[in-house]
Tab-separated table of C-alpha atoms and ligand atoms in Angstrom:
chain	number	residue	atom	x	y	z
A	1	MET	CA	33.622	-164.816	-115.397
A	2	THR	CA	36.902	-165.982	-116.987
A	3	LEU	CA	38.514	-167.803	-114.149
A	4	LYS	CA	41.753	-168.131	-115.727
A	5	THR	CA	42.854	-164.517	-116.389
A	6	LEU	CA	45.536	-163.067	-114.161
A	7	PHE	CA	46.798	-159.456	-113.933
A	8	ILE	CA	50.555	-158.955	-113.944
A	9	THR	CA	51.767	-155.535	-113.250
A	10	GLY	CA	55.294	-154.424	-114.446
A	11	GLY	CA	55.214	-157.216	-117.124
A	12	ALA	CA	57.377	-155.206	-119.481
A	13	GLY	CA	60.314	-155.112	-116.946
A	14	PHE	CA	63.118	-157.444	-116.351
A	15	ILE	CA	61.480	-159.974	-113.983
A	16	GLY	CA	57.971	-159.232	-114.966
A	17	SER	CA	58.753	-160.263	-118.589
A	18	ALA	CA	60.466	-163.245	-117.503
A	19	LEU	CA	57.279	-164.389	-115.646
A	20	VAL	CA	55.124	-163.490	-118.583
A	21	ARG	CA	57.198	-165.693	-120.860
A	22	LEU	CA	57.241	-168.422	-118.184
A	23	LEU	CA	53.428	-168.313	-117.761
A	24	ILE	CA	52.706	-168.174	-121.526
A	25	ALA	CA	54.933	-171.294	-122.077
A	26	GLU	CA	54.007	-173.237	-118.892
A	27	SER	CA	50.461	-172.419	-117.760
A	28	ASP	CA	47.134	-171.868	-119.302
A	29	TRP	CA	46.545	-168.276	-117.587
A	30	THR	CA	45.608	-165.591	-119.845
A	31	ILE	CA	47.759	-162.609	-118.778
A	32	VAL	CA	46.790	-158.928	-118.817
A	33	ASN	CA	50.159	-157.293	-118.662
A	34	ILE	CA	49.660	-153.688	-116.964
A	35	ASP	CA	52.741	-151.526	-117.485
A	36	LYS	CA	53.180	-147.773	-117.639
A	37	LEU	CA	56.341	-148.465	-119.930
A	38	THR	CA	58.727	-146.262	-118.081
A	39	TYR	CA	62.391	-146.173	-119.015
A	40	ALA	CA	62.617	-149.736	-117.566
A	41	GLY	CA	59.709	-151.108	-119.542
A	42	ASN	CA	60.793	-152.710	-122.909
A	43	LEU	CA	58.281	-154.337	-125.167
A	44	GLU	CA	61.175	-155.923	-127.160
A	45	SER	CA	61.566	-158.194	-124.096
A	46	LEU	CA	58.082	-159.596	-124.743
A	47	ALA	CA	58.739	-160.169	-128.585
A	48	THR	CA	58.302	-163.938	-128.134
A	49	VAL	CA	54.890	-163.583	-126.591
A	50	SER	CA	53.532	-160.412	-128.400
A	51	ASP	CA	51.431	-162.545	-130.830
A	52	ASN	CA	50.144	-164.836	-128.299
A	53	ARG	CA	46.350	-164.562	-127.663
A	54	ARG	CA	46.843	-165.376	-124.021
A	55	HIS	CA	48.872	-162.229	-123.598
A	56	VAL	CA	47.037	-158.819	-123.611
A	57	PHE	CA	49.138	-155.728	-122.951
A	58	SER	CA	47.820	-152.556	-121.327
A	59	ARG	CA	49.826	-149.304	-121.205
A	60	THR	CA	48.480	-148.210	-117.794
A	61	ASP	CA	49.932	-146.447	-114.825
A	62	ILE	CA	49.073	-148.153	-111.503
A	63	CYS	CA	48.564	-144.846	-109.945
A	64	GLU	CA	45.429	-144.422	-112.299
A	65	ARG	CA	42.428	-145.677	-110.497
A	66	GLU	CA	39.875	-145.331	-113.161
A	67	ALA	CA	42.186	-147.028	-115.683
A	68	LEU	CA	42.450	-149.954	-113.181
A	69	ASP	CA	38.752	-150.152	-112.482
A	70	SER	CA	38.039	-150.324	-116.232
A	71	LEU	CA	40.672	-153.152	-116.501
A	72	PHE	CA	38.997	-155.129	-113.670
A	73	ALA	CA	35.548	-154.551	-115.212
A	74	GLU	CA	36.705	-155.811	-118.587
A	75	HIS	CA	38.887	-158.656	-117.945
A	76	ARG	CA	37.594	-160.008	-114.347
A	77	PRO	CA	40.841	-161.706	-113.260
A	78	SER	CA	41.193	-164.274	-110.517
A	79	GLY	CA	44.369	-162.771	-109.206
A	80	VAL	CA	47.129	-160.104	-109.452
A	81	ILE	CA	50.893	-160.545	-109.366
A	82	HIS	CA	52.269	-156.974	-108.543
A	83	LEU	CA	55.682	-156.282	-109.850
A	84	ALA	CA	55.364	-152.781	-111.234
A	85	ALA	CA	57.917	-150.454	-109.377
A	86	GLU	CA	60.672	-148.160	-109.676
A	87	SER	CA	63.546	-150.703	-108.898
A	88	HIS	CA	67.019	-149.055	-108.983
A	89	VAL	CA	68.611	-148.026	-105.788
A	90	ASP	CA	71.083	-145.456	-107.220
A	91	ARG	CA	68.062	-143.771	-109.078
A	92	SER	CA	66.102	-143.513	-105.783
A	93	ILE	CA	69.131	-141.838	-104.143
A	94	HIS	CA	69.260	-139.159	-106.930
A	95	GLY	CA	65.435	-138.738	-107.240
A	96	PRO	CA	63.132	-140.439	-104.763
A	97	ALA	CA	59.777	-138.853	-105.902
A	98	GLU	CA	58.896	-141.370	-108.625
A	99	PHE	CA	59.676	-144.145	-105.918
A	100	ILE	CA	57.153	-142.792	-103.574
A	101	GLN	CA	54.667	-142.338	-106.280
A	102	THR	CA	54.832	-145.815	-108.015
A	103	ASN	CA	55.845	-147.955	-105.184
A	104	ILE	CA	53.822	-146.567	-102.483
A	105	VAL	CA	50.809	-144.445	-103.902
A	106	GLY	CA	50.781	-146.951	-106.919
A	107	THR	CA	50.525	-150.035	-104.623
A	108	TYR	CA	47.891	-148.343	-102.627
A	109	THR	CA	45.781	-147.427	-105.588
A	110	LEU	CA	46.175	-151.020	-106.973
A	111	LEU	CA	45.227	-152.521	-103.663
A	112	GLU	CA	42.119	-150.212	-103.579
A	113	ALA	CA	41.045	-151.115	-107.053
A	114	THR	CA	41.670	-154.793	-106.339
A	115	ARG	CA	39.615	-154.501	-103.033
A	116	ALA	CA	36.681	-152.857	-104.889
A	117	TYR	CA	36.608	-155.650	-107.463
A	118	TRP	CA	37.253	-158.570	-105.071
A	119	SER	CA	34.458	-157.266	-102.551
A	120	ALA	CA	31.889	-157.811	-105.145
A	121	LEU	CA	32.929	-161.370	-106.184
A	122	ALA	CA	30.870	-164.328	-105.173
A	123	ALA	CA	32.019	-166.180	-102.066
A	124	ALA	CA	33.975	-168.994	-103.913
A	125	GLU	CA	35.822	-166.569	-106.174
A	126	LYS	CA	36.412	-164.349	-103.295
A	127	SER	CA	38.286	-166.891	-101.371
A	128	SER	CA	40.370	-168.332	-104.300
A	129	PHE	CA	41.473	-164.815	-105.326
A	130	ARG	CA	44.980	-163.975	-104.743
A	131	PHE	CA	47.050	-160.552	-104.576
A	132	HIS	CA	50.580	-161.623	-104.819
A	133	HIS	CA	52.943	-158.657	-103.897
A	134	VAL	CA	56.434	-158.956	-105.349
A	135	SER	CA	59.209	-157.343	-102.920
A	136	THR	CA	62.776	-157.474	-102.043
A	137	ASP	CA	65.142	-158.610	-99.400
A	138	GLU	CA	66.374	-154.906	-99.112
A	139	VAL	CA	63.576	-154.196	-96.777
A	140	TYR	CA	65.388	-156.048	-94.108
A	141	GLY	CA	68.322	-153.651	-94.102
A	142	SER	CA	71.899	-154.908	-94.010
A	143	LEU	CA	73.514	-157.823	-92.702
A	144	GLY	CA	77.107	-158.062	-90.870
A	145	ALA	CA	79.429	-160.954	-91.645
A	146	GLU	CA	77.031	-163.582	-90.316
A	147	GLY	CA	73.294	-164.550	-90.551
A	148	LEU	CA	70.581	-164.662	-93.083
A	149	PHE	CA	67.336	-162.905	-93.624
A	150	THR	CA	64.187	-164.920	-92.618
A	151	GLU	CA	60.602	-164.110	-93.009
A	152	THR	CA	60.612	-162.728	-89.361
A	153	THR	CA	63.740	-160.580	-89.669
A	154	PRO	CA	62.586	-156.930	-88.580
A	155	TYR	CA	62.282	-154.406	-91.224
A	156	ARG	CA	65.110	-151.751	-91.430
A	157	PRO	CA	65.126	-150.329	-94.931
A	158	ASN	CA	68.065	-147.985	-95.715
A	159	SER	CA	67.650	-146.425	-99.067
A	160	PRO	CA	64.746	-144.525	-100.569
A	161	TYR	CA	64.001	-147.501	-102.700
A	162	SER	CA	64.081	-150.081	-99.814
A	163	ALA	CA	61.880	-147.808	-97.743
A	164	SER	CA	59.285	-147.383	-100.491
A	165	LYS	CA	59.153	-151.176	-100.955
A	166	ALA	CA	58.938	-151.630	-97.141
A	167	SER	CA	55.906	-149.158	-97.185
A	168	SER	CA	54.320	-151.208	-99.865
A	169	ASP	CA	54.786	-154.417	-98.079
A	170	HIS	CA	53.060	-152.835	-94.930
A	171	LEU	CA	50.270	-151.703	-97.063
A	172	VAL	CA	49.598	-155.206	-98.561
A	173	ARG	CA	49.877	-156.684	-94.925
A	174	ALA	CA	47.290	-153.912	-93.704
A	175	TRP	CA	44.893	-154.677	-96.665
A	176	LEU	CA	44.913	-158.460	-95.559
A	177	HIS	CA	44.679	-157.737	-91.895
A	178	THR	CA	41.997	-155.096	-92.139
A	179	TYR	CA	39.881	-155.909	-95.216
A	180	GLY	CA	40.682	-159.637	-95.513
A	181	LEU	CA	42.059	-159.304	-99.179
A	182	PRO	CA	43.760	-162.744	-99.708
A	183	THR	CA	47.481	-161.434	-100.076
A	184	VAL	CA	50.696	-163.232	-100.235
A	185	THR	CA	54.189	-161.511	-100.243
A	186	SER	CA	57.613	-162.692	-101.553
A	187	ASN	CA	60.740	-160.986	-100.755
A	188	CYS	CA	63.500	-161.907	-103.066
A	189	SER	CA	67.324	-161.424	-103.329
A	190	ASN	CA	69.258	-159.794	-106.362
A	191	ASN	CA	68.243	-161.330	-109.806
A	192	TYR	CA	70.426	-161.522	-112.880
A	193	GLY	CA	69.995	-162.929	-116.287
A	194	PRO	CA	68.670	-162.005	-119.831
A	195	TYR	CA	66.801	-158.747	-120.587
A	196	GLN	CA	68.084	-156.807	-117.403
A	197	PHE	CA	68.316	-153.122	-118.034
A	198	PRO	CA	72.023	-152.225	-118.133
A	199	GLU	CA	71.849	-150.005	-115.025
A	200	LYS	CA	72.093	-152.856	-112.615
A	201	LEU	CA	75.591	-154.446	-111.771
A	202	ILE	CA	75.840	-157.464	-113.895
A	203	PRO	CA	74.323	-156.186	-117.237
A	204	LEU	CA	76.301	-152.837	-116.718
A	205	MET	CA	79.483	-154.685	-116.421
A	206	ILE	CA	78.927	-156.773	-119.525
A	207	THR	CA	77.796	-153.980	-121.678
A	208	HIS	CA	80.479	-151.598	-120.444
A	209	ALA	CA	83.134	-154.291	-120.883
A	210	LEU	CA	82.017	-155.088	-124.527
A	211	SER	CA	82.273	-151.513	-125.484
A	212	GLY	CA	85.741	-150.943	-123.659
A	213	LYS	CA	84.327	-148.581	-121.000
A	214	PRO	CA	85.506	-148.533	-117.275
A	215	LEU	CA	83.860	-150.945	-114.828
A	216	PRO	CA	82.807	-148.779	-111.921
A	217	ILE	CA	83.280	-150.456	-108.546
A	218	TYR	CA	81.601	-148.761	-105.607
A	219	GLY	CA	83.871	-148.533	-102.541
A	220	LYS	CA	86.287	-151.590	-102.096
A	221	GLY	CA	83.770	-153.994	-104.041
A	222	ASP	CA	83.499	-156.072	-100.932
A	223	ASN	CA	79.582	-155.639	-100.687
A	224	VAL	CA	77.923	-159.003	-100.740
A	225	ARG	CA	74.798	-159.823	-102.666
A	226	ASP	CA	72.909	-163.120	-102.899
A	227	TRP	CA	72.417	-163.803	-106.727
A	228	LEU	CA	69.384	-165.536	-108.279
A	229	TYR	CA	68.938	-166.287	-111.840
A	230	VAL	CA	65.792	-164.624	-113.082
A	231	ASP	CA	64.034	-167.696	-114.444
A	232	ASP	CA	64.274	-169.304	-110.921
A	233	HIS	CA	62.634	-166.287	-109.490
A	234	ALA	CA	59.790	-166.573	-112.066
A	235	ARG	CA	59.272	-170.311	-111.164
A	236	ALA	CA	59.065	-169.378	-107.610
A	237	LEU	CA	56.519	-166.531	-108.319
A	238	LYS	CA	54.348	-168.985	-110.256
A	239	ILE	CA	54.490	-171.374	-107.323
A	240	VAL	CA	53.870	-168.718	-104.656
A	241	PHE	CA	50.836	-167.258	-106.628
A	242	GLU	CA	49.345	-170.644	-107.315
A	243	ARG	CA	49.886	-172.349	-103.931
A	244	GLY	CA	51.038	-169.741	-101.456
A	245	VAL	CA	48.867	-169.303	-98.298
A	246	PRO	CA	47.158	-166.074	-97.814
A	247	GLY	CA	48.826	-163.943	-95.037
A	248	GLU	CA	52.157	-165.793	-95.646
A	249	VAL	CA	55.567	-164.276	-96.503
A	250	TYR	CA	58.003	-166.197	-98.638
A	251	ASN	CA	61.759	-165.190	-98.874
A	252	ILE	CA	63.202	-166.189	-102.204
A	253	GLY	CA	67.082	-166.462	-102.754
A	254	GLY	CA	69.888	-168.212	-104.565
A	255	ASN	CA	72.172	-169.293	-101.857
A	256	ASN	CA	74.805	-167.676	-103.925
A	257	GLU	CA	76.586	-165.128	-101.854
A	258	LYS	CA	79.322	-163.160	-103.754
A	259	THR	CA	81.291	-160.068	-103.322
A	260	ASN	CA	80.925	-157.495	-106.181
A	261	LEU	CA	84.555	-158.050	-106.986
A	262	GLU	CA	83.985	-161.672	-107.330
A	263	VAL	CA	81.051	-161.200	-109.705
A	264	ILE	CA	83.083	-158.640	-111.774
A	265	ASP	CA	86.185	-160.976	-111.938
A	266	THR	CA	84.008	-163.876	-112.926
A	267	LEU	CA	82.403	-161.853	-115.791
A	268	CYS	CA	85.872	-160.641	-116.888
A	269	SER	CA	87.261	-164.082	-117.023
A	270	LEU	CA	84.248	-165.430	-118.970
A	271	LEU	CA	84.440	-162.600	-121.261
A	272	ASP	CA	88.219	-162.924	-121.839
A	273	ARG	CA	87.585	-166.590	-122.990
A	274	LEU	CA	84.477	-166.044	-124.992
A	275	ARG	CA	84.970	-162.589	-126.563
A	276	PRO	CA	88.748	-161.750	-126.088
A	277	ARG	CA	89.553	-157.983	-126.502
A	278	THR	CA	91.096	-157.080	-129.742
A	279	ASP	CA	94.212	-155.340	-128.116
A	280	GLY	CA	95.070	-158.656	-126.278
A	281	ARG	CA	94.447	-157.006	-122.809
A	282	SER	CA	92.088	-158.575	-120.123
A	283	TYR	CA	88.704	-157.078	-119.347
A	284	LEU	CA	90.020	-156.901	-115.747
A	285	ASP	CA	91.983	-153.943	-116.700
A	286	LEU	CA	88.929	-151.847	-117.025
A	287	LYS	CA	88.137	-152.165	-113.408
A	288	THR	CA	87.960	-148.795	-111.867
A	289	SER	CA	87.154	-147.744	-108.215
A	290	VAL	CA	84.564	-145.042	-107.964
A	291	ALA	CA	82.930	-143.219	-104.904
A	292	ASP	CA	80.741	-145.511	-102.839
A	293	ARG	CA	77.077	-145.434	-103.005
A	294	PRO	CA	75.642	-143.350	-99.938
A	295	GLY	CA	74.375	-145.756	-97.344
A	296	HIS	CA	75.486	-148.650	-99.276
A	297	ASP	CA	74.089	-151.839	-97.677
A	298	LYS	CA	77.043	-154.188	-96.752
A	299	ARG	CA	75.582	-157.719	-97.209
A	300	TYR	CA	72.256	-159.273	-98.105
A	301	ALA	CA	71.677	-163.157	-97.937
A	302	ILE	CA	68.413	-165.094	-97.815
A	303	ASP	CA	67.345	-168.154	-95.879
A	304	ALA	CA	64.927	-169.683	-98.526
A	305	GLY	CA	64.119	-172.723	-96.366
A	306	LYS	CA	60.441	-171.814	-95.891
A	307	ILE	CA	59.481	-171.804	-99.593
A	308	ASN	CA	61.519	-174.938	-100.069
A	309	ARG	CA	59.735	-176.718	-97.173
A	310	ASP	CA	56.197	-175.425	-97.724
A	311	LEU	CA	56.003	-175.147	-101.461
A	312	GLY	CA	58.832	-177.410	-102.834
A	313	TRP	CA	60.715	-174.558	-104.603
A	314	LYS	CA	64.590	-174.548	-105.031
A	315	PRO	CA	66.591	-172.856	-107.580
A	316	GLN	CA	67.652	-174.796	-110.522
A	317	GLU	CA	70.606	-172.760	-111.612
A	318	SER	CA	73.921	-172.402	-109.757
A	319	PHE	CA	75.674	-168.985	-109.925
A	320	GLU	CA	78.192	-170.669	-112.530
A	321	SER	CA	75.414	-172.107	-114.754
A	322	GLY	CA	73.191	-168.881	-114.568
A	323	ILE	CA	76.090	-166.437	-115.199
A	324	ALA	CA	77.260	-168.632	-118.231
A	325	LYS	CA	73.739	-168.393	-119.633
A	326	THR	CA	73.516	-164.757	-119.005
A	327	ILE	CA	76.866	-163.876	-120.879
A	328	ASP	CA	75.682	-166.293	-123.609
A	329	TRP	CA	72.393	-164.345	-124.025
A	330	TYR	CA	74.042	-160.799	-123.886
A	331	LEU	CA	76.640	-162.015	-126.472
A	332	SER	CA	73.928	-163.443	-128.701
A	333	ASN	CA	71.553	-160.600	-128.418
A	334	PRO	CA	73.505	-157.381	-129.487
A	335	GLU	CA	70.310	-155.755	-130.984
A	336	TRP	CA	68.531	-155.782	-127.755
A	337	ILE	CA	71.482	-154.137	-125.975
A	338	ALA	CA	72.085	-151.643	-128.936
A	339	HIS	CA	68.515	-150.668	-128.872
A	340	VAL	CA	68.528	-149.945	-124.987
A	341	VAL	CA	71.762	-148.259	-125.160
A	342	SER	CA	70.747	-145.973	-128.090
A	343	GLY	CA	67.454	-145.491	-126.684
A	344	GLU	CA	65.809	-146.903	-129.983
A	345	TYR	CA	63.748	-149.295	-127.837
A	346	ARG	CA	61.553	-146.457	-127.100
A	347	THR	CA	60.751	-145.497	-130.631
A	348	TRP	CA	58.484	-148.213	-131.496
A	349	MET	CA	56.651	-148.092	-128.192
A	350	GLU	CA	56.155	-144.313	-128.577
A	351	LYS	CA	54.775	-144.823	-132.015
A	352	GLN	CA	52.371	-147.344	-130.647
A	353	TYR	CA	51.481	-145.803	-127.312
A	354	GLY	CA	52.742	-142.092	-127.497
A	355	LYS	CA	55.523	-140.657	-125.001
B	1	NAD	P1	62.257	-153.186	-113.701
B	1	NAD	O1	62.608	-151.833	-113.217
B	1	NAD	O2	63.077	-153.985	-114.698
B	1	NAD	O3	60.801	-153.221	-114.176
B	1	NAD	C1	59.792	-152.542	-113.651
B	1	NAD	C2	58.593	-152.460	-114.532
B	1	NAD	O4	57.552	-151.709	-113.919
B	1	NAD	C3	58.747	-151.682	-115.913
B	1	NAD	O5	58.281	-152.420	-116.857
B	1	NAD	C4	58.074	-150.489	-115.688
B	1	NAD	O6	57.587	-149.771	-116.891
B	1	NAD	C5	56.914	-150.780	-114.802
B	1	NAD	N1	56.411	-149.608	-114.029
B	1	NAD	C6	57.096	-148.695	-113.436
B	1	NAD	N2	56.312	-147.720	-112.757
B	1	NAD	C7	54.912	-148.135	-113.190
B	1	NAD	C8	53.761	-147.477	-112.865
B	1	NAD	N3	53.591	-146.529	-112.217
B	1	NAD	N4	52.672	-148.193	-113.502
B	1	NAD	C9	52.845	-149.381	-114.126
B	1	NAD	N5	53.961	-149.872	-114.455
B	1	NAD	C10	55.111	-149.319	-113.953
B	1	NAD	O7	62.170	-154.073	-112.287
B	1	NAD	P2	62.502	-155.447	-111.910
B	1	NAD	O8	63.900	-155.785	-111.667
B	1	NAD	O9	61.908	-156.336	-113.030
B	1	NAD	O10	61.679	-155.809	-110.610
B	1	NAD	C11	60.341	-156.073	-110.626
B	1	NAD	C12	59.878	-156.209	-109.151
B	1	NAD	O11	60.685	-157.133	-108.466
B	1	NAD	C13	60.022	-154.882	-108.408
B	1	NAD	O12	58.668	-154.720	-107.829
B	1	NAD	C14	61.209	-154.866	-107.636
B	1	NAD	O13	61.076	-154.234	-106.356
B	1	NAD	C15	61.047	-156.505	-107.282
B	1	NAD	N6	62.474	-157.022	-106.994
B	1	NAD	C16	63.533	-156.810	-107.985
B	1	NAD	C17	64.610	-157.345	-107.762
B	1	NAD	C18	65.889	-157.383	-108.743
B	1	NAD	O14	66.936	-157.920	-108.456
B	1	NAD	N7	65.698	-156.639	-109.844
B	1	NAD	C19	64.955	-158.345	-106.626
B	1	NAD	C20	63.760	-158.679	-105.675
B	1	NAD	C21	62.670	-157.859	-105.878
B	2	DAU	O1	68.373	-157.199	-103.200
B	2	DAU	C1	67.407	-157.032	-104.132
B	2	DAU	C2	67.551	-155.786	-104.891
B	2	DAU	O2	68.664	-155.981	-105.842
B	2	DAU	C3	66.378	-155.403	-105.796
B	2	DAU	O3	65.211	-155.141	-104.895
B	2	DAU	C4	66.681	-154.202	-106.451
B	2	DAU	O4	65.628	-153.823	-107.393
B	2	DAU	C5	67.937	-154.310	-107.427
B	2	DAU	O5	68.209	-153.267	-108.078
B	2	DAU	C6	68.924	-154.963	-106.549
B	2	DAU	O6	69.599	-153.934	-105.682
B	2	DAU	P1	71.179	-153.586	-105.550
B	2	DAU	O7	71.461	-152.295	-105.202
B	2	DAU	O8	71.738	-154.650	-104.766
B	2	DAU	O9	71.628	-153.966	-107.008
B	2	DAU	P2	72.613	-153.155	-108.026
B	2	DAU	O10	72.866	-153.912	-109.249
B	2	DAU	O11	72.252	-151.840	-108.278
B	2	DAU	O12	73.987	-153.308	-107.289
B	2	DAU	C7	74.552	-154.486	-106.738
B	2	DAU	C8	75.893	-154.303	-106.009
B	2	DAU	O13	76.848	-153.729	-107.092
B	2	DAU	C9	75.683	-153.107	-104.998
B	2	DAU	O14	76.598	-153.398	-104.023
B	2	DAU	C10	76.304	-151.931	-105.677
B	2	DAU	C11	77.310	-152.365	-106.704
B	2	DAU	N1	77.423	-151.677	-107.767
B	2	DAU	C12	76.363	-151.438	-108.699
B	2	DAU	C13	76.499	-150.670	-109.907
B	2	DAU	C14	75.320	-150.498	-110.696
B	2	DAU	C15	78.745	-151.375	-108.307
B	2	DAU	O15	79.745	-151.562	-107.548
B	2	DAU	N2	78.899	-150.695	-109.435
B	2	DAU	C16	77.838	-150.304	-110.157
B	2	DAU	O16	77.932	-149.680	-111.276
């Protein structure tokens, strides 16, 4: 058995690709990257590791049991980090079906394929095996003005996305409790940083601003999110996978609560300084109020004390340092943005893997 092989699902997405890049640079794991390449999967985000022999890409849907069984038989991993999901709340409101399919049925299928493989391992390999489920703080619902989500906050998901992620968390818990599969789950707050698909708040605002388009603010812009730089999340995932205790849940967050207006104003001021508009106006003039998101959660904020105490993780970036790095990356990588906006990022993948 190759003991240092690890499956990562969703490794062509925003957080998954950050984790793959980190593990290639800072570990000796061989990674089998299992990704369906939906609209959110982008192999250009993996360009820096694509020639690395420790990175094996497989275009596979986690809902396809036979394909998963073949991958387990071929690569014999010592763990799985499961990130593959439909991840955007607005899309879940307009079309929940894919969220139910990938996030619930896909997680179930992956758990069953993992269980079949894991059950046949020798005792030592069985006990060291880990299934790490990557989830979200949105499963806890919405906070009022006070308080923080902890690992014992009751689940109250409010959107089709968060309900599908909550379902997957419960499935993972049941596979541990019923079958003894050694699982850990992490629930993280809002991520931002390089390579994020420009449907999420921060990259959407940056890409709209740079092309002079309106900056759509849902409702009053006073909803609060707790922002975490994506590489800090990737470092936390590595630690949880390698040292987390089976059966435990770890909340991950940046301790960076901001209203959406604060985030947008910060982005506009930085862009005014770094890439002034040619007409001499401020990017702030592009701010536009639009209809609120239905069921819009008011506030998320994470107590990340447990992962700090038990596993020694804390974020390296402040919001100020992370947002500066993020803007710098988007300004320095116009090709990545242009390919995503034009849809060109799919051409190469389709040539390679079909539609
Ligand atoms: P993303 O949308 O950028 O990437 C998702 C990836 O999963 C894509 O590469 C996509 O092709 C792949 N995928 C989708 N359906 C698949 C399927 N059926 N089979 C195989 N691959 C499939 O998402 P992200 O923002 O990187 O989030 C990754 C994970 O982290 C998700 O589970 C999400 O719920 C969780 N999470 C995200 C955030 C955040 O702020 N983005 C915060 C906390 C937790
Ligand atoms: O909390 C973790 C979650 O964070 C993850 O599980 C999700 O995968 C991720 O998408 C994110 O969910 P949010 O709904 O919080 O993120 P989003 O970037 O879509 O929106 C952030 C806030 O900005 C939210 O209050 C809605 C608002 N917003 C968003 C967009 C896209 C706007 O005001 N205008 C916009 O155009």
